[in-house]
Short mmCIF file of C-alpha atoms and ligand atoms in Angstrom, two decimals:
data_model
loop_
_atom_site.label_atom_id
_atom_site.label_comp_id
_atom_site.label_asym_id
_atom_site.label_seq_id
_atom_site.Cartn_x
_atom_site.Cartn_y
_atom_site.Cartn_z
CA MET A 1 82.54 19.49 -41.04
CA SER A 2 79.73 21.88 -40.02
CA SER A 3 80.30 25.56 -40.56
CA ILE A 4 80.44 26.09 -36.76
CA GLU A 5 83.08 23.41 -36.38
CA SER A 6 85.02 24.79 -39.26
CA LYS A 7 84.91 28.26 -37.68
CA ARG A 8 86.18 26.80 -34.44
CA VAL A 9 89.09 25.14 -36.20
CA GLN A 10 90.00 28.39 -37.89
CA TYR A 11 89.63 30.29 -34.69
CA ARG A 12 91.86 27.86 -32.82
CA LYS A 13 94.45 28.23 -35.54
CA TYR A 14 94.15 31.98 -35.23
CA LEU A 15 94.72 31.84 -31.52
CA GLU A 16 97.60 29.47 -31.97
CA ARG A 17 99.16 32.01 -34.27
CA ALA A 18 98.53 34.75 -31.76
CA GLY A 19 100.28 32.53 -29.23
CA VAL A 20 103.21 32.10 -31.54
CA ILE A 21 103.35 35.83 -32.15
CA ASP A 22 103.14 36.42 -28.45
CA ALA A 23 106.08 34.18 -27.66
CA LEU A 24 108.01 35.44 -30.62
CA SER A 25 107.41 39.07 -29.87
CA LYS A 26 108.57 38.65 -26.29
CA ALA A 27 111.74 36.97 -27.45
CA LEU A 28 112.32 39.57 -30.12
CA ILE A 29 111.76 42.51 -27.87
CA LYS A 30 114.26 41.13 -25.45
CA LEU A 31 116.75 40.67 -28.23
CA TYR A 32 116.30 44.18 -29.55
CA GLU A 33 116.30 45.53 -26.04
CA GLU A 34 119.86 44.32 -25.69
CA GLN A 35 120.73 46.21 -28.86
CA ASN A 36 118.76 49.30 -27.92
CA LYS A 37 116.65 49.18 -31.10
CA PRO A 38 113.08 49.15 -29.83
CA ASP A 39 111.47 50.46 -33.00
CA ASP A 40 112.98 47.71 -35.13
CA ALA A 41 111.48 45.18 -32.75
CA ILE A 42 108.02 46.66 -32.88
CA ARG A 43 108.12 46.94 -36.69
CA PHE A 44 109.28 43.40 -37.09
CA VAL A 45 106.67 41.99 -34.79
CA ARG A 46 103.84 43.96 -36.38
CA LYS A 47 104.90 42.80 -39.85
CA PHE A 48 105.05 39.22 -38.67
CA MET A 49 101.65 39.59 -37.07
CA CYS A 50 100.08 40.72 -40.37
CA GLU A 51 101.68 37.92 -42.35
CA SER A 52 100.43 35.38 -39.86
CA CYS A 53 96.83 36.52 -39.88
CA PRO A 54 94.30 34.27 -41.61
CA ASP A 55 93.35 35.21 -45.16
CA ASP A 56 90.12 37.08 -45.98
CA ASP A 57 87.94 33.99 -46.38
CA GLN A 58 89.05 32.62 -43.09
CA PHE A 59 88.43 35.96 -41.46
CA ASP A 60 84.83 35.96 -42.76
CA MET A 61 84.28 32.59 -41.23
CA MET A 62 85.37 33.71 -37.84
CA LYS A 63 83.50 36.97 -37.69
CA SER A 64 81.45 35.93 -34.68
CA ASP A 65 84.63 35.11 -32.82
CA LEU A 66 86.39 38.29 -33.72
CA GLU A 67 85.67 39.95 -30.43
CA GLU A 68 87.67 37.27 -28.65
CA ALA A 69 90.36 37.41 -31.29
CA ASN A 70 90.60 41.15 -30.88
CA LYS A 71 91.06 40.75 -27.17
CA THR A 72 93.94 38.42 -27.86
CA ILE A 73 95.53 40.91 -30.19
CA ALA A 74 94.92 43.76 -27.76
CA ARG A 75 96.65 41.76 -25.06
CA LEU A 76 99.55 41.21 -27.40
CA GLU A 77 99.76 44.89 -28.22
CA GLN A 78 99.60 45.74 -24.56
CA GLU A 79 102.40 43.33 -23.89
CA LEU A 80 104.42 44.98 -26.61
CA GLU A 81 103.83 48.38 -25.09
CA ARG A 82 104.75 47.08 -21.67
CA LEU A 83 107.99 45.65 -22.97
CA ARG A 84 108.63 48.72 -25.01
CA SER A 85 108.50 50.91 -21.94
CA GLN A 86 111.27 48.83 -20.45
CA ILE A 87 113.61 49.19 -23.34
CA LYS A 88 116.85 50.96 -22.71
CA LYS A 89 116.60 54.71 -23.01
CA THR A 90 119.17 57.08 -24.49
CA PRO A 91 121.10 59.39 -22.10
CA GLU A 92 119.11 62.34 -23.50
CA GLU A 93 115.80 60.62 -22.77
CA ILE A 94 116.95 59.84 -19.25
CA ALA A 95 118.04 63.44 -18.69
CA GLU A 96 114.62 64.61 -19.84
CA LEU A 97 112.83 62.21 -17.51
CA LEU A 98 115.01 63.36 -14.63
CA GLU A 99 114.34 67.03 -15.36
CA ASP A 100 110.59 66.44 -15.60
CA GLY A 101 110.56 64.37 -12.41
CA PHE A 102 112.59 66.94 -10.50
CA LYS A 103 110.33 69.74 -11.68
CA SER A 104 107.09 68.05 -10.72
CA LEU A 105 108.51 66.97 -7.36
CA THR A 106 109.85 70.36 -6.37
CA GLU A 107 106.83 72.29 -7.62
CA ASP A 108 104.33 70.23 -5.65
CA GLU A 109 103.12 72.38 -2.76
CA GLU A 110 100.80 69.77 -1.31
CA PHE A 111 102.90 66.63 -0.99
CA ASN A 112 106.45 67.59 -0.20
CA ASN A 113 107.58 65.55 2.77
CA SER A 114 109.50 62.72 1.17
CA LEU A 115 113.16 62.18 1.91
CA LEU A 116 113.73 62.28 -1.84
CA ARG A 117 112.33 65.80 -1.96
CA LYS A 118 114.52 66.77 0.97
CA TYR A 119 117.79 65.52 -0.49
CA LEU A 120 117.41 65.66 -4.28
CA THR A 121 118.96 69.08 -4.84
CA ARG A 122 119.74 70.69 -8.18
CA GLU A 123 123.45 69.97 -7.59
CA VAL A 124 122.83 66.31 -6.88
CA LEU A 125 120.62 66.00 -9.96
CA ASP A 126 123.19 67.67 -12.21
CA GLU A 127 126.04 65.59 -10.85
CA TYR A 128 124.27 62.29 -11.52
CA MET A 129 122.38 63.19 -14.70
CA MET A 130 124.63 61.10 -16.95
CA THR A 131 125.90 58.58 -14.41
CA THR A 132 125.21 54.87 -14.42
CA THR A 133 126.18 51.99 -12.16
CA ALA A 134 128.64 49.36 -13.32
CA PRO A 135 127.85 47.03 -16.25
CA PRO A 136 126.05 44.80 -16.89
CA THR A 137 123.25 46.48 -14.89
CA GLU A 138 124.02 50.12 -15.75
CA ALA A 139 121.25 51.58 -13.65
CA ASN A 140 120.68 55.31 -13.89
CA LEU A 141 119.35 57.79 -11.36
CA PHE A 142 115.88 57.65 -12.87
CA ASP A 143 115.74 53.89 -12.19
CA CYS A 144 116.15 54.78 -8.51
CA ILE A 145 113.85 57.80 -8.17
CA GLN A 146 111.07 57.09 -10.64
CA SER A 147 108.73 55.99 -7.84
CA GLY A 148 109.34 59.04 -5.66
CA THR A 149 109.09 61.55 -8.49
CA THR A 150 105.78 59.97 -9.50
CA HIS A 151 104.31 59.48 -6.02
CA HIS A 152 104.97 62.69 -4.15
CA ASP A 153 103.28 61.27 -1.07
CA SER A 154 106.14 58.78 -0.66
CA SER A 155 107.81 58.88 2.72
CA CYS A 156 111.16 57.82 1.33
CA GLY A 157 110.80 57.88 -2.47
CA VAL A 158 113.86 55.97 -3.66
CA TYR A 159 114.80 52.36 -4.37
CA ALA A 160 118.33 51.25 -5.22
CA ALA A 161 118.34 49.52 -8.59
CA ASP A 162 121.39 47.48 -7.61
CA ALA A 163 123.91 47.38 -4.77
CA ASP A 164 126.21 49.70 -6.71
CA SER A 165 123.52 52.42 -6.72
CA TYR A 166 124.23 53.09 -3.03
CA ASP A 167 127.83 54.05 -3.85
CA VAL A 168 127.41 55.60 -7.29
CA PHE A 169 124.56 57.90 -6.16
CA THR A 170 125.86 58.26 -2.62
CA LYS A 171 125.16 62.00 -2.29
CA LEU A 172 121.49 61.20 -2.58
CA PHE A 173 121.31 57.85 -0.81
CA ASP A 174 123.59 58.43 2.17
CA PRO A 175 121.73 61.38 3.71
CA ILE A 176 118.38 59.66 3.08
CA ILE A 177 119.63 56.53 4.85
CA ARG A 178 121.08 58.39 7.80
CA ASP A 179 118.03 60.59 8.16
CA TYR A 180 115.54 57.71 8.04
CA HIS A 181 117.43 55.57 10.55
CA GLY A 182 118.25 58.40 12.95
CA GLN A 183 121.97 58.36 12.09
CA LEU A 184 122.43 61.93 10.86
CA GLU A 185 125.04 62.61 13.52
CA ASN A 186 126.89 59.38 12.85
CA GLU A 187 129.99 60.13 10.79
CA SER A 188 131.62 56.70 11.09
CA ASP A 189 132.53 54.64 8.04
CA VAL A 190 130.55 51.64 9.20
CA LEU A 191 126.93 52.32 10.10
CA GLN A 192 125.98 48.67 10.52
CA LYS A 193 128.14 46.06 12.21
CA ASP A 194 127.93 42.30 11.65
CA ASN A 195 124.72 40.42 12.37
CA ASP A 196 124.29 39.99 16.11
CA TRP A 197 121.31 37.92 17.21
CA GLY A 198 122.20 38.29 20.93
CA ASN A 199 120.70 36.19 23.67
CA VAL A 200 117.55 34.85 22.08
CA ASP A 201 116.21 33.73 25.47
CA GLU A 202 115.77 37.33 26.57
CA ILE A 203 112.93 37.73 24.10
CA GLU A 204 109.65 36.67 25.65
CA ASN A 205 105.98 36.01 25.26
CA LEU A 206 104.58 39.55 25.53
CA ASP A 207 101.00 38.55 26.19
CA PRO A 208 100.75 35.08 27.77
CA GLU A 209 97.08 35.66 28.62
CA ARG A 210 96.29 36.44 24.99
CA LYS A 211 94.45 39.60 25.93
CA TYR A 212 95.96 42.09 23.49
CA ILE A 213 98.23 40.47 20.91
CA LEU A 214 96.70 38.52 18.04
CA SER A 215 99.94 37.57 16.31
CA ALA A 216 103.65 38.27 16.17
CA ARG A 217 105.95 38.29 13.17
CA ILE A 218 109.57 39.07 12.43
CA ARG A 219 110.86 39.40 8.90
CA ILE A 220 114.24 40.11 7.49
CA ALA A 221 115.16 40.83 3.88
CA ARG A 222 118.05 39.33 1.98
CA ASN A 223 119.35 39.72 -1.57
CA LEU A 224 121.62 37.33 -3.38
CA ASP A 225 125.12 38.55 -4.05
CA GLY A 226 125.74 39.40 -7.71
CA TYR A 227 122.16 40.15 -8.81
CA PRO A 228 120.55 43.57 -9.26
CA PHE A 229 117.43 44.52 -7.30
CA PHE A 230 113.91 44.44 -8.68
CA PRO A 231 114.05 47.66 -10.77
CA LYS A 232 116.68 46.09 -13.02
CA LEU A 233 116.18 42.33 -12.70
CA ARG A 234 115.84 40.52 -16.00
CA GLU A 235 113.36 37.70 -16.50
CA LYS A 236 116.14 35.10 -16.63
CA GLN A 237 117.53 36.37 -13.34
CA TYR A 238 114.13 36.11 -11.67
CA ILE A 239 114.11 32.44 -12.62
CA GLU A 240 117.68 31.84 -11.47
CA ILE A 241 117.04 33.44 -8.09
CA GLU A 242 113.87 31.42 -7.61
CA GLU A 243 115.76 28.21 -8.39
CA LYS A 244 118.56 28.99 -5.96
CA VAL A 245 116.25 29.94 -3.11
CA ARG A 246 113.96 27.03 -3.74
CA GLY A 247 116.89 24.60 -3.56
CA ALA A 248 118.15 26.07 -0.29
CA ALA A 249 114.67 26.20 1.27
CA GLU A 250 113.77 22.66 0.32
CA ALA A 251 116.89 21.45 2.15
CA LEU A 252 115.71 22.89 5.48
CA ASP A 253 114.71 20.36 8.12
CA GLY A 254 113.00 19.98 11.50
CA GLU A 255 110.35 22.60 12.24
CA LEU A 256 111.41 24.51 9.12
CA THR A 257 110.69 21.67 6.69
CA GLY A 258 108.23 22.87 4.09
CA ALA A 259 107.37 23.15 0.42
CA TYR A 260 107.84 25.78 -2.26
CA TYR A 261 104.93 27.09 -4.34
CA THR A 262 105.63 29.13 -7.43
CA MET A 263 103.16 31.98 -7.87
CA GLY A 264 102.04 30.90 -11.33
CA ASP A 265 100.74 27.64 -9.83
CA ILE A 266 98.74 29.26 -7.03
CA GLU A 267 95.14 29.88 -8.12
CA PRO A 268 94.14 33.57 -7.86
CA ASP A 269 91.44 32.73 -5.27
CA ILE A 270 93.96 30.91 -3.15
CA GLN A 271 96.41 33.79 -3.51
CA ARG A 272 93.77 36.22 -2.25
CA GLU A 273 92.93 33.96 0.63
CA MET A 274 96.64 33.64 1.60
CA VAL A 275 97.05 37.42 1.46
CA ALA A 276 93.99 37.83 3.70
CA ARG A 277 95.55 35.40 6.17
CA HIS A 278 98.68 37.58 6.15
CA ILE A 279 101.03 34.92 4.82
CA LEU A 280 101.45 35.97 1.19
CA PHE A 281 102.46 39.22 -0.44
CA LYS A 282 100.13 41.01 -2.76
CA ARG A 283 100.79 42.50 -6.11
CA GLY A 284 100.02 46.11 -6.84
CA ASP A 285 101.62 48.43 -4.29
CA GLU A 286 101.66 51.64 -6.31
CA PHE A 287 105.11 52.76 -5.11
CA LEU A 288 106.62 49.43 -6.11
CA THR A 289 104.64 49.24 -9.37
CA THR A 290 106.15 52.47 -10.64
CA ALA A 291 109.62 51.33 -9.65
CA GLY A 292 109.16 48.21 -11.83
CA CYS A 293 108.57 45.59 -9.15
CA TYR A 294 105.92 43.61 -11.02
CA ARG A 295 107.62 43.22 -14.37
CA PHE A 296 107.49 39.64 -15.70
CA TRP A 297 104.92 38.71 -13.01
CA PRO A 298 104.45 35.92 -11.90
CA THR A 299 107.81 34.65 -13.19
CA GLY A 300 110.20 33.81 -10.38
CA ARG A 301 107.81 34.78 -7.60
CA GLY A 302 106.70 32.34 -4.97
CA ILE A 303 106.48 31.30 -1.38
CA PHE A 304 108.05 28.59 0.73
CA HIS A 305 106.41 27.66 4.03
CA ASN A 306 106.21 24.92 6.61
CA PRO A 307 102.82 23.23 7.16
CA ALA A 308 102.21 25.24 10.36
CA GLU A 309 102.80 28.46 8.38
CA THR A 310 105.16 29.70 11.07
CA PHE A 311 108.23 29.88 8.84
CA LEU A 312 107.98 31.40 5.39
CA ILE A 313 110.18 32.71 2.62
CA TRP A 314 108.80 35.15 0.08
CA VAL A 315 110.74 34.93 -3.15
CA ASN A 316 111.22 37.92 -5.44
CA GLU A 317 108.83 40.36 -3.90
CA GLU A 318 110.52 43.67 -3.07
CA ASP A 319 113.76 41.86 -2.18
CA HIS A 320 115.01 38.53 -3.48
CA LEU A 321 114.09 36.95 -0.14
CA ARG A 322 111.93 37.96 2.75
CA ILE A 323 112.51 35.44 5.54
CA ILE A 324 109.59 35.42 7.93
CA SER A 325 108.74 33.80 11.24
CA MET A 326 105.23 34.13 12.66
CA ALA A 327 102.98 32.95 15.49
CA LYS A 328 99.29 33.45 16.18
CA CYS A 329 99.99 34.75 19.69
CA GLY A 330 102.33 37.19 21.44
CA ASP A 331 105.25 34.79 21.78
CA LEU A 332 107.93 36.99 20.27
CA GLY A 333 110.64 34.75 21.77
CA ASP A 334 109.42 31.70 19.85
CA VAL A 335 109.18 33.76 16.65
CA TYR A 336 112.67 35.22 17.04
CA ASN A 337 114.21 31.85 17.83
CA ARG A 338 112.80 30.28 14.69
CA LEU A 339 113.87 33.20 12.52
CA VAL A 340 117.46 32.98 13.77
CA THR A 341 117.58 29.24 13.10
CA GLY A 342 116.11 29.74 9.63
CA VAL A 343 118.46 32.46 8.46
CA THR A 344 121.50 30.70 9.94
CA GLU A 345 120.64 27.58 7.95
CA LEU A 346 119.98 29.48 4.71
CA GLU A 347 123.26 31.34 5.00
CA LYS A 348 125.05 28.01 4.67
CA SER A 349 123.94 27.58 1.08
CA LEU A 350 123.11 31.08 -0.19
CA LYS A 351 125.51 34.01 -0.47
CA PHE A 352 123.74 37.14 0.66
CA ALA A 353 124.86 40.61 -0.43
CA ARG A 354 126.36 42.92 2.20
CA HIS A 355 127.55 46.50 2.03
CA PRO A 356 130.63 47.56 4.04
CA ARG A 357 128.86 50.66 5.37
CA TYR A 358 125.20 49.66 5.46
CA GLY A 359 125.31 45.95 6.32
CA ASN A 360 122.68 43.69 4.77
CA ILE A 361 121.61 45.36 1.62
CA THR A 362 118.06 45.85 0.35
CA ALA A 363 116.29 47.60 -2.50
CA CYS A 364 114.67 50.14 -0.19
CA PRO A 365 116.96 52.30 1.99
CA THR A 366 114.43 52.07 4.83
CA ASN A 367 115.22 48.36 5.18
CA LEU A 368 119.03 48.46 5.12
CA GLY A 369 121.18 47.24 7.99
CA THR A 370 119.49 44.53 9.96
CA THR A 371 116.57 44.60 7.47
CA LEU A 372 114.51 43.46 10.42
CA ARG A 373 110.91 44.40 11.07
CA ALA A 374 109.46 42.83 14.20
CA SER A 375 105.75 43.44 14.53
CA VAL A 376 102.70 42.48 16.51
CA HIS A 377 99.08 42.74 15.53
CA ILE A 378 97.67 44.18 18.70
CA ARG A 379 94.27 45.32 19.94
CA LEU A 380 94.53 48.49 22.01
CA PRO A 381 91.03 49.97 21.74
CA LEU A 382 91.41 52.69 24.36
CA LEU A 383 94.83 53.87 23.33
CA SER A 384 93.88 53.86 19.67
CA MET A 385 91.04 56.28 20.49
CA ARG A 386 93.63 58.65 21.99
CA GLU A 387 95.41 59.28 18.72
CA GLU A 388 97.75 62.03 19.93
CA LYS A 389 98.93 60.03 22.91
CA LEU A 390 99.45 56.92 20.80
CA LYS A 391 101.41 58.87 18.20
CA ALA A 392 103.60 60.51 20.83
CA MET A 393 104.35 57.18 22.49
CA ALA A 394 105.17 55.56 19.14
CA GLU A 395 107.54 58.41 18.30
CA GLU A 396 109.24 58.23 21.67
CA LEU A 397 109.60 54.44 21.47
CA ASN A 398 110.76 54.44 17.81
CA LEU A 399 107.75 52.43 16.76
CA GLN A 400 105.86 52.49 13.49
CA ILE A 401 102.11 51.99 13.31
CA ARG A 402 100.40 50.43 10.29
CA GLY A 403 97.01 48.89 9.61
CA THR A 404 96.83 45.11 9.78
CA GLY A 405 96.37 44.86 6.00
CA GLY A 406 100.06 45.71 5.65
CA GLU A 407 101.95 48.85 4.74
CA HIS A 408 99.85 51.85 3.70
CA THR A 409 96.63 50.38 5.19
CA GLN A 410 94.49 51.94 7.90
CA ILE A 411 93.88 50.83 11.50
CA GLU A 412 90.53 49.10 11.88
CA ASP A 413 88.57 48.33 15.07
CA GLY A 414 91.45 49.33 17.33
CA VAL A 415 93.69 46.57 15.91
CA MET A 416 97.02 47.71 14.49
CA ASP A 417 100.42 46.54 13.34
CA ILE A 418 103.16 47.94 15.57
CA SER A 419 106.81 47.43 14.69
CA ASN A 420 110.30 48.86 15.12
CA ARG A 421 110.79 51.82 12.79
CA ARG A 422 114.56 51.72 12.55
CA ARG A 423 116.53 48.91 10.96
CA LEU A 424 120.08 50.27 10.77
CA GLY A 425 122.66 51.29 13.37
CA PHE A 426 121.49 48.74 15.93
CA THR A 427 121.93 45.00 16.27
CA GLU A 428 119.12 42.60 15.40
CA PHE A 429 118.81 41.80 19.08
CA GLU A 430 118.59 45.47 20.10
CA LEU A 431 115.78 46.09 17.64
CA VAL A 432 113.70 43.09 18.72
CA LYS A 433 114.33 43.99 22.34
CA SER A 434 113.26 47.59 21.69
CA LEU A 435 110.03 46.38 20.07
CA GLN A 436 109.49 44.16 23.13
CA GLU A 437 109.98 47.12 25.47
CA GLY A 438 107.76 49.32 23.35
CA ILE A 439 104.91 46.82 23.33
CA VAL A 440 105.18 46.31 27.09
CA ALA A 441 104.93 50.09 27.52
CA LEU A 442 101.89 50.34 25.23
CA ILE A 443 100.10 47.50 27.01
CA SER A 444 100.80 49.22 30.36
CA ALA A 445 99.36 52.46 28.99
CA GLU A 446 96.25 50.61 27.79
CA GLU A 447 95.86 48.97 31.21
CA GLU A 448 96.22 52.32 32.91
CA ILE A 449 93.40 53.76 30.84
CA GLU A 450 91.32 50.64 31.53
CA ALA A 451 91.85 51.30 35.24
CA GLY A 452 90.53 54.84 34.80
CA GLY A 453 93.84 56.76 34.53
CA GLY A 454 96.39 57.54 31.83
CA ASP A 455 94.74 60.66 30.44
CA ASP A 456 97.38 63.18 31.52
N1 ATP B 1 102.46 40.70 13.52
C1 ATP B 1 101.85 40.28 12.42
N2 ATP B 1 100.95 39.26 12.47
C2 ATP B 1 100.35 38.80 11.35
N3 ATP B 1 100.55 39.30 10.14
C3 ATP B 1 101.44 40.30 10.03
C4 ATP B 1 102.13 40.85 11.14
N4 ATP B 1 102.93 41.85 10.70
C5 ATP B 1 102.74 41.92 9.39
N5 ATP B 1 101.86 41.00 8.97
C6 ATP B 1 101.37 40.78 7.60
O1 ATP B 1 102.43 40.63 6.71
C7 ATP B 1 102.03 41.10 5.44
C8 ATP B 1 103.06 42.08 4.91
O2 ATP B 1 103.06 43.24 5.68
P1 ATP B 1 103.74 44.59 5.26
O3 ATP B 1 103.68 44.75 3.81
O4 ATP B 1 103.18 45.67 6.13
O5 ATP B 1 105.22 44.48 5.76
P2 ATP B 1 106.53 43.72 5.43
O6 ATP B 1 106.29 42.38 4.83
O7 ATP B 1 107.25 43.74 6.71
O8 ATP B 1 107.31 44.56 4.37
P3 ATP B 1 107.45 46.09 4.01
O9 ATP B 1 107.77 46.81 5.26
O10 ATP B 1 108.54 46.11 3.01
O11 ATP B 1 106.13 46.48 3.44
C9 ATP B 1 100.66 41.73 5.63
O12 ATP B 1 99.67 40.81 5.26
C10 ATP B 1 100.59 41.98 7.11
O13 ATP B 1 99.28 41.97 7.60
N1 LIG B 2 108.11 48.59 1.60
C1 LIG B 2 108.91 49.61 1.80
N2 LIG B 2 110.14 49.56 1.35
N3 LIG B 2 108.43 50.67 2.42
C2 LIG B 2 109.09 51.90 2.66
C3 LIG B 2 108.92 52.96 1.60
C4 LIG B 2 107.78 52.82 0.63
C5 LIG B 2 107.63 53.91 -0.42
N4 LIG B 2 108.64 53.83 -1.44
C6 LIG B 2 107.68 55.29 0.22
O1 LIG B 2 108.66 55.95 0.05
O2 LIG B 2 106.73 55.66 0.89
#
């Protein structure tokens, strides 16, 4: 064997060992995580890593390959750190994190408009300092507010770590929910009644001449009963959820017939291309990252869609399911119809979580209730140049404006994403209808400006 070949053999062995260590360390960390002994895990893995390294002679032979080997080890170390940061914290550590987060949030003079900032008072913090949700999840307040205390520019700033979080930390969540959805005056016990899809035929094509609307989309979120939300999901649960949703989706028929693609099997280039075509979610939203949304990526994540790409299910993004209906035109009626059929079918085989007060339950309080966001990508060049007028109309019509790259993106070339802002306290039908009315009003305003008026 030539010395190069021999080096390669050694190097392969070395990498194999690194692979073994990698797998082993992950398993170990998880085991120790259960027992709340992170340091033992790290020590054990490091010791194992040393024992498994090639001896000195072998090391000499692989010197030229050491850079690669080091990268492998660095990746392993990084993985260890990543896992370590997820390991269960002591109540004292949690209290310290909460104090620090509260301090930095309340002392920030520049970014102070989040709902978290508005409702996280000293009293609320003290009351929940040592509280956790029910086992086995045992989420603490920090699991819910970590994103908002890190990103002071959040509009909301909280995510429920499990369904129980809404009840256990109610003095924080309830006012946030009622404020966001315009229900501050509503004292009733039930803020969201049963699903009510209404008369689907009343929803129409909003732009039959295809002058303004490029596409329409309605999505709802669902979470499976009995599982925590993304901040506390374990790797095994990600896989279980994916399996359940996949099974239910693959049983759909007619126009909804499609295939499931697990994220790990979608090439990165293809993923990027699907994101650019607005059909796939992206990884990396900073608010979600801090809340723990991308742990164990790409495990359990994926997408189901029909060949026409008009019916899609996102699996294990922000919620366990995002059920989506789309069309490359303004036919909101067609989109709504398909969504209703899809969710009705899925409900037959999946048990979705509901809250007695808030209805369909989601990780983010802004999505509770109907969980429905109906949107159009619309070109309104004249109105978009009149920013104040557009903003005032959106406010009046309860609409939200985003860029077409998704949430937290900017409007480009007069094309924007306009959707209903509220999701709770109204029926599904009322919200889609209100988006319909809002879009009709915006198109009329655009036409008025086109005709030389509308600048009052
Ligand atoms: N009407 C639409 N036509 C085509 N694509 C759309 C439409 N509305 C949204 N999208 C696309 O869907 C993707 C996800 O959008 P975005 O993240 O803003 O909202 P979402 O999926 O409703 O969830 P969330 O509100 O939780 O962020 C993006 O690629 C966005 O461009
Ligand atoms: N995808 C969402 N849930 N968006 C709404 C809120 C996003 C972010 N946490 C904020 O507070 O600004």
